[in-house]
PDB file of C-alpha atoms in Angstrom:
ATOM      1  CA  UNK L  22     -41.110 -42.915 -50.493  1.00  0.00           C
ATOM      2  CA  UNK L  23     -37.790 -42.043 -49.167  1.00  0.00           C
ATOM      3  CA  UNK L  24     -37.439 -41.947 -45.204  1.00  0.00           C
ATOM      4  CA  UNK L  25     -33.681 -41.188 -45.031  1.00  0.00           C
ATOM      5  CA  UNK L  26     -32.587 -43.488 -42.694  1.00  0.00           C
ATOM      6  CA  UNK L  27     -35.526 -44.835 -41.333  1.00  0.00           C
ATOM      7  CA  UNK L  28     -37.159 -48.206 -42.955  1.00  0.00           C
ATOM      8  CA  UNK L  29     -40.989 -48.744 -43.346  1.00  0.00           C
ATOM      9  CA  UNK L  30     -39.185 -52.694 -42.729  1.00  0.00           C
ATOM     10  CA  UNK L  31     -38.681 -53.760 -39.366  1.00  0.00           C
ATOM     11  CA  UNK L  32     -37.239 -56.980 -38.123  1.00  0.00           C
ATOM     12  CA  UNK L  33     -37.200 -58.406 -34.942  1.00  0.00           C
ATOM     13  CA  UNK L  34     -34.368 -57.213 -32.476  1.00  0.00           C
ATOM     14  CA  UNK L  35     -32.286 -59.705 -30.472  1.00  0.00           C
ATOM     15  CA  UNK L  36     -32.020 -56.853 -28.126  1.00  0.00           C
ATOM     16  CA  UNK L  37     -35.540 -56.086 -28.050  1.00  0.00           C
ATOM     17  CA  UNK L  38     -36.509 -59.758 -27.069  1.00  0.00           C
ATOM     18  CA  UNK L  39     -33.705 -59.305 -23.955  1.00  0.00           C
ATOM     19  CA  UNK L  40     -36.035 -56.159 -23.299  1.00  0.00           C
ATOM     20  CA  UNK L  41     -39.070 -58.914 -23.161  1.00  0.00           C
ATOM     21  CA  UNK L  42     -36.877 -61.092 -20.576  1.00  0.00           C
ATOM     22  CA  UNK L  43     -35.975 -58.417 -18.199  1.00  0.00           C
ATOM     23  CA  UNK L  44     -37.974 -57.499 -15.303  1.00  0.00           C
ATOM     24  CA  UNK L  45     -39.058 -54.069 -15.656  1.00  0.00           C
ATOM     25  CA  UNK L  46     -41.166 -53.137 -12.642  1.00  0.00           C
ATOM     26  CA  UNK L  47     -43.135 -49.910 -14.586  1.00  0.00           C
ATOM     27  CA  UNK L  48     -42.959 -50.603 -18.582  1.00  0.00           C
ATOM     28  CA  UNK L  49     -44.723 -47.363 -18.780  1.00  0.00           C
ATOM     29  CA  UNK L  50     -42.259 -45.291 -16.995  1.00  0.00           C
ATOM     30  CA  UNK L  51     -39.563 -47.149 -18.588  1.00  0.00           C
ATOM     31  CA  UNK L  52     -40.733 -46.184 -22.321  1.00  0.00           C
ATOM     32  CA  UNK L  53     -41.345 -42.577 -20.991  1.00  0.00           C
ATOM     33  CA  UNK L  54     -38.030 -42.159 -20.515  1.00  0.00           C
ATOM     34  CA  UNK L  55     -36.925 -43.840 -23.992  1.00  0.00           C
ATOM     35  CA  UNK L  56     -38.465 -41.132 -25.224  1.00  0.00           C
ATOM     36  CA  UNK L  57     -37.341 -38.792 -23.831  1.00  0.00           C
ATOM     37  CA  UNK L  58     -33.633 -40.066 -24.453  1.00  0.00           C
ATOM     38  CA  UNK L  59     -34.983 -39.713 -27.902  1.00  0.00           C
ATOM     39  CA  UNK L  60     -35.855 -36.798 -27.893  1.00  0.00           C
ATOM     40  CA  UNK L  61     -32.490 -35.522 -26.122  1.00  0.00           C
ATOM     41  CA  UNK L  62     -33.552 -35.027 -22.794  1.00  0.00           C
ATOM     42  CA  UNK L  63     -31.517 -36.628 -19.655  1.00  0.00           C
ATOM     43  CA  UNK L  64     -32.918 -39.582 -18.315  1.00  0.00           C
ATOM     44  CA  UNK L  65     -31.814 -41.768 -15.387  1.00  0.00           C
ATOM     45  CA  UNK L  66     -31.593 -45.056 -17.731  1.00  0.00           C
ATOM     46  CA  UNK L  67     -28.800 -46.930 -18.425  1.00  0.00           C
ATOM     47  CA  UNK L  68     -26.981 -46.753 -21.936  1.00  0.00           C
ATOM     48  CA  UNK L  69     -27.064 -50.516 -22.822  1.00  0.00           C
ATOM     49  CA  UNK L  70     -28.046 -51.899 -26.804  1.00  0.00           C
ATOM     50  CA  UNK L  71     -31.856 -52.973 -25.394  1.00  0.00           C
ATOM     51  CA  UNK L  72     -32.652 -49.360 -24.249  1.00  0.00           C
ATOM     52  CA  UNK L  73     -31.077 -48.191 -27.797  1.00  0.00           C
ATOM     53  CA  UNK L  74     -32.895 -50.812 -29.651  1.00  0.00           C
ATOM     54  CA  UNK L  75     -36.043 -49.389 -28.068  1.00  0.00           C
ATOM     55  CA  UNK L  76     -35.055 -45.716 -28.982  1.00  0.00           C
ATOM     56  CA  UNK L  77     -34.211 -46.803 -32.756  1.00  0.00           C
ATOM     57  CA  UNK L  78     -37.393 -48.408 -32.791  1.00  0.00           C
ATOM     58  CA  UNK L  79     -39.456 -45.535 -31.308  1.00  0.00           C
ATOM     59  CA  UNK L  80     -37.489 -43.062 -34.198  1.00  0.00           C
ATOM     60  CA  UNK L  81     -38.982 -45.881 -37.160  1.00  0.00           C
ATOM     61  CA  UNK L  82     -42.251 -46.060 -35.571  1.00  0.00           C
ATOM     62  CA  UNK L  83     -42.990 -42.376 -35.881  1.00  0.00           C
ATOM     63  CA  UNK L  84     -41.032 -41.927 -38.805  1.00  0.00           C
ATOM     64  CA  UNK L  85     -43.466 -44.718 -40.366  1.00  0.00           C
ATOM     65  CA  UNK L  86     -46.602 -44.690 -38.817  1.00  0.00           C
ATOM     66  CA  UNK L  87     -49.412 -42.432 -39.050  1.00  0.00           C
ATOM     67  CA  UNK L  88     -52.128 -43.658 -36.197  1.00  0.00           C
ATOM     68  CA  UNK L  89     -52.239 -46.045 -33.311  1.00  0.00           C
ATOM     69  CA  UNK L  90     -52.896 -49.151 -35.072  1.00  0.00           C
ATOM     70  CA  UNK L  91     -49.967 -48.912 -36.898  1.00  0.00           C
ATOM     71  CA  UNK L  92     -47.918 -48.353 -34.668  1.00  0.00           C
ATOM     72  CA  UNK L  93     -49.415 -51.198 -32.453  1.00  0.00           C
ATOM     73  CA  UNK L  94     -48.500 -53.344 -35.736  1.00  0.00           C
ATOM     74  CA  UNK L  95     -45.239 -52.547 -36.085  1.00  0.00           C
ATOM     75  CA  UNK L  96     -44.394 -52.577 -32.643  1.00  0.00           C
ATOM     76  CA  UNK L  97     -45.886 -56.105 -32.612  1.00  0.00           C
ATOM     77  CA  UNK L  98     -43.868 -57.037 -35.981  1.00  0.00           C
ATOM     78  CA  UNK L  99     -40.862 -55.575 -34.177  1.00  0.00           C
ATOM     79  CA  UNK L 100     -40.879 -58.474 -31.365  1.00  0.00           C
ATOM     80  CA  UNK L 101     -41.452 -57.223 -28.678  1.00  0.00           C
ATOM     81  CA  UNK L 102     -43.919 -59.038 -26.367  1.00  0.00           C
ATOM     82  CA  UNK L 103     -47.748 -58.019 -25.855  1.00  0.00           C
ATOM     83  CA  UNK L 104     -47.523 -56.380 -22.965  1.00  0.00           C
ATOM     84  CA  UNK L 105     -44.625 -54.156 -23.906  1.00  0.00           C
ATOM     85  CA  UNK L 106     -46.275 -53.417 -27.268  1.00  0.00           C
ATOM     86  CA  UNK L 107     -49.334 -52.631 -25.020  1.00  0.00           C
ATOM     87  CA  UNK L 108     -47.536 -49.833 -23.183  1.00  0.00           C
ATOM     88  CA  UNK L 109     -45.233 -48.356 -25.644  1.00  0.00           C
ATOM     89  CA  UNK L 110     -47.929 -48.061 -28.232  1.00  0.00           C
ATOM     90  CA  UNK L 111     -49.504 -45.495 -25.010  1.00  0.00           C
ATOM     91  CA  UNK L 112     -46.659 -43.690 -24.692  1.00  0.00           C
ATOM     92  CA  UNK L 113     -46.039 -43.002 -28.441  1.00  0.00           C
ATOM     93  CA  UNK L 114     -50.069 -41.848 -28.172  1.00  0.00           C
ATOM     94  CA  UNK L 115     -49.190 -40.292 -26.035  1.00  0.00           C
ATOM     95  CA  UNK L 116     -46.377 -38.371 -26.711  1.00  0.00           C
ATOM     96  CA  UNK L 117     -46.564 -38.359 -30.356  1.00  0.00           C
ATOM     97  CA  UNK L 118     -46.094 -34.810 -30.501  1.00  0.00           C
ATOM     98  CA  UNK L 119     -43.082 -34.165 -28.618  1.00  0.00           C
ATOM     99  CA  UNK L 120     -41.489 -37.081 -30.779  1.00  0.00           C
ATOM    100  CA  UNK L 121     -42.753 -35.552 -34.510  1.00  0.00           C
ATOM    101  CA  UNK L 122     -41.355 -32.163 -33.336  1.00  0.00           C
ATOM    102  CA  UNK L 123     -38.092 -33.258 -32.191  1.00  0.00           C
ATOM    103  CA  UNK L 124     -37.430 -35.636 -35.328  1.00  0.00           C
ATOM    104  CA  UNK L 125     -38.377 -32.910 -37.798  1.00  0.00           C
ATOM    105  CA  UNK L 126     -36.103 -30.400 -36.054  1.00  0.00           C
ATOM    106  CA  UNK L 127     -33.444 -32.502 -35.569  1.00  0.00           C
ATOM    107  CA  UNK L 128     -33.231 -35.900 -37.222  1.00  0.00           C
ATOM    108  CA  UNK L 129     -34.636 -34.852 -40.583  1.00  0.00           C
ATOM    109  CA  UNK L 130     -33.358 -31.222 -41.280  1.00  0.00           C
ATOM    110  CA  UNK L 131     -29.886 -32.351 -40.378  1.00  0.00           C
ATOM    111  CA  UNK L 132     -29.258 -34.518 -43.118  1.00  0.00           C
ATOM    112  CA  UNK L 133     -31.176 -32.547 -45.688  1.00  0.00           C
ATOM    113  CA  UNK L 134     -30.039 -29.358 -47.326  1.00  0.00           C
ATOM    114  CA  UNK L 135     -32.339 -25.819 -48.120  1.00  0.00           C
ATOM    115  CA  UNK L 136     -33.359 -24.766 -51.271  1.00  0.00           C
ATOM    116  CA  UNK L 137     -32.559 -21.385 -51.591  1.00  0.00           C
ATOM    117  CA  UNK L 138     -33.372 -20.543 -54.897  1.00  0.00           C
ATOM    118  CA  UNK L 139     -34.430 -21.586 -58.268  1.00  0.00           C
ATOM    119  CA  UNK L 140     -34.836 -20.878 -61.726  1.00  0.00           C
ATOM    120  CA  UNK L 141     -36.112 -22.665 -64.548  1.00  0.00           C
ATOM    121  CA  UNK L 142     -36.188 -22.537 -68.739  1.00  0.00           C
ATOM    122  CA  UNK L 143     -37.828 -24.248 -71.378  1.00  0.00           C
ATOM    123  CA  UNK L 144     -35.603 -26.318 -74.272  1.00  0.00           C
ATOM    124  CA  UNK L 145     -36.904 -27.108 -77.381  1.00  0.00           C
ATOM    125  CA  UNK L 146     -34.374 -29.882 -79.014  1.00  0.00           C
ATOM    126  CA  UNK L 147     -34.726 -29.900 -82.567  1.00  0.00           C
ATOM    127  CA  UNK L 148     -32.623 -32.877 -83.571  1.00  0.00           C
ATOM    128  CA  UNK L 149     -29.678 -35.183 -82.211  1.00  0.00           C
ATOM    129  CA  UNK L 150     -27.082 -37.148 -83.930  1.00  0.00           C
ATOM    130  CA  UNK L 151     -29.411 -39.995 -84.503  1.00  0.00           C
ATOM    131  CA  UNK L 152     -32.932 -38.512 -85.414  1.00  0.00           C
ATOM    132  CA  UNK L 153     -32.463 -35.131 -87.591  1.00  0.00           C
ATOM    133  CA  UNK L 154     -35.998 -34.193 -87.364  1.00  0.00           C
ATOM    134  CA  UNK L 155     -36.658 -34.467 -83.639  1.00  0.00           C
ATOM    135  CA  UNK L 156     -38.773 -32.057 -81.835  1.00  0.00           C
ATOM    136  CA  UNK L 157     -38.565 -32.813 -77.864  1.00  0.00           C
ATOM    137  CA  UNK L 158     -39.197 -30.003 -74.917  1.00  0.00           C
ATOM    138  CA  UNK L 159     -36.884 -29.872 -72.154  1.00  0.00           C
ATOM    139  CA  UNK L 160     -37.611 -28.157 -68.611  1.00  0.00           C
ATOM    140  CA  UNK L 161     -34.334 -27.491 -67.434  1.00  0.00           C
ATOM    141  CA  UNK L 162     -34.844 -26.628 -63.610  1.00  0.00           C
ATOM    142  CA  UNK L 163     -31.531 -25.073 -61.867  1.00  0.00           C
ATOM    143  CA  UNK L 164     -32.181 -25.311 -57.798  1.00  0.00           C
ATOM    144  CA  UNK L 165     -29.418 -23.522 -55.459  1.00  0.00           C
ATOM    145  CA  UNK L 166     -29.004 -25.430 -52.590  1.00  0.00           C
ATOM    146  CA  UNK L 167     -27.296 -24.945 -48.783  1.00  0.00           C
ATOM    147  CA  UNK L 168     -26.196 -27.320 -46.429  1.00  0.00           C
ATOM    148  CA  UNK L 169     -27.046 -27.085 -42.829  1.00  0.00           C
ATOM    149  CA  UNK L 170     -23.377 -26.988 -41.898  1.00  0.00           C
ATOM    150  CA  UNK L 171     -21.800 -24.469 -44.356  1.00  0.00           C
ATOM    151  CA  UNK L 172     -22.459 -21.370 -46.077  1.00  0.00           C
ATOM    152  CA  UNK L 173     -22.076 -22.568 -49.632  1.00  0.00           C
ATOM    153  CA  UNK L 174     -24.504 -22.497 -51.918  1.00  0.00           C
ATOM    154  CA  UNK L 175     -24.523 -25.833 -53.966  1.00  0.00           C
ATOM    155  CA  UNK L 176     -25.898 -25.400 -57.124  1.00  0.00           C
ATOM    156  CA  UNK L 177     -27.871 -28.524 -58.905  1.00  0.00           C
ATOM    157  CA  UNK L 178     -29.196 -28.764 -62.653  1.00  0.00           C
ATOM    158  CA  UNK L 179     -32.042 -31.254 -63.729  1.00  0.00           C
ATOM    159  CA  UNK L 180     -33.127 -31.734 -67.036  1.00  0.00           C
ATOM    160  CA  UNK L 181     -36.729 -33.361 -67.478  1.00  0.00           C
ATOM    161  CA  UNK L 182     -39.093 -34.270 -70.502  1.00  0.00           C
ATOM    162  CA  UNK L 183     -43.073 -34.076 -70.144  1.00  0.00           C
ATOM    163  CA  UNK L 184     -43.386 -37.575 -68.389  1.00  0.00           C
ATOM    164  CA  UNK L 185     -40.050 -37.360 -66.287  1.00  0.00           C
ATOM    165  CA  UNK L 186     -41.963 -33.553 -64.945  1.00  0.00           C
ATOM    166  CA  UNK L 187     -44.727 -35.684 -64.423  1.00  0.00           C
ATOM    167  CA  UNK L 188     -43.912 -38.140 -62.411  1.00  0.00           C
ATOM    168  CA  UNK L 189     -41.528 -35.476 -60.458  1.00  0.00           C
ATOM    169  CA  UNK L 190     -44.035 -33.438 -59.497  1.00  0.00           C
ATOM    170  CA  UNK L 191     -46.372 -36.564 -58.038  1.00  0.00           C
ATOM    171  CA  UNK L 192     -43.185 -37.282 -55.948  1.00  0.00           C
ATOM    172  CA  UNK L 193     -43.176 -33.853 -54.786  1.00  0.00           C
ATOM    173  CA  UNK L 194     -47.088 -33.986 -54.173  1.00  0.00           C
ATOM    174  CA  UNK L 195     -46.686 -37.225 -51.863  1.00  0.00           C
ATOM    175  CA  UNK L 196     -43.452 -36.047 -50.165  1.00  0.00           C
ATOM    176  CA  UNK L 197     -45.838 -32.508 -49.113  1.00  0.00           C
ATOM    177  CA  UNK L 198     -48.212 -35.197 -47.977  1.00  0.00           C
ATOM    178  CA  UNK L 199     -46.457 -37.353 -45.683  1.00  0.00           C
ATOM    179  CA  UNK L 200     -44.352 -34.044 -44.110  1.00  0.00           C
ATOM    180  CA  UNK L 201     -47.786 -32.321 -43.730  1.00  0.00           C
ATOM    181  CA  UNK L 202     -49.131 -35.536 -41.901  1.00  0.00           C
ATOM    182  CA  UNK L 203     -45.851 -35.608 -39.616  1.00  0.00           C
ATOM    183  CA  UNK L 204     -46.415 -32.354 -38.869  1.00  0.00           C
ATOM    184  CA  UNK L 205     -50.376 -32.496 -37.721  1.00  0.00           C
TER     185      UNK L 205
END
């Protein structure tokens, strides 16, 4: 399942276990406004590699996670201690809208690119220069595609056989899935 750059693996932050050490008078408040840093809103805290380890981790989390308990896991897996986990796993409950809609707008659609149309023909190979009597069908699928950033069209050719289609199409099916669970 590809995530772009988020990873379904998370290790433990040296920066995260600073977070743990520091005396943060109102952990709620304090993840409140990680969020909204992630989701590009001013906020009055500090631009230091523990607030953006928390950020980066609140990005995987959702990117990741479906429901509370996983993202209680994770956030636990992550290192950061019980009590922090405790209140960030609120706010992401919390807020787990305004996070999903932000990444989808922004995060995801940047780095991807829009189909803007298709077309598609079926190939019969009869033979190749090793087997003469070779009978093998061929979708050839030819998808025109535009980046975010430009006004070219990019134009991309892909070749399958029955079982390559196959197994195409169940990656399609799953990647429908997880955006249509991102997006609830």
């Amino acid at each position: 399942e590809y995530m772009g750059e988020y990873s379904t693996q998370r290790m433990p932050s040296p920066h995260l276990a600073k977070l743990a050490e520091a005396n943060i008078p109102d952990p709620e408040q304090f993840f409140h406004q990680v969020v909204d840093r992630v989701c590009g809103r001013a906020c009055p805290l500090p631009s230091n590699l523990s607030v953006q380890a928390c950020q980066t981790l609140v990005e995987n989390v959702i990117a990741t996670t479906n429901d509370d308990s996983e993202v209680a896991n994770a956030l636990r897996e992550s290192g950061l201690s019980d009590d922090h986990c405790q209140h960030l796993t609120k706010v992401i409950s919390v807020r787990r809208d305004d996070l999903k809609s932000y990444l989808i707008a922004n995060k995801f659609r940047s780095c991807s690119a829009t189909l803007t149309d298709f077309d598609w023909k079926l190939l019969l190979s009869l033979g190749s220069n090793s087997i003469s009597s070779f009978q093998s069908p061929v979708l050839q699928l030819q998808l025109r595609t535009k980046a975010h950033q430009s006004a070219t069209t990019q134009p991309l050719v892909l070749e399958f056989t029955p079982s390559e289609l196959d197994s195409f199409i169940a990656t399609l099916e799953s990647i429908e899935t997880r955006v249509s669970q991102l997006q609830s």
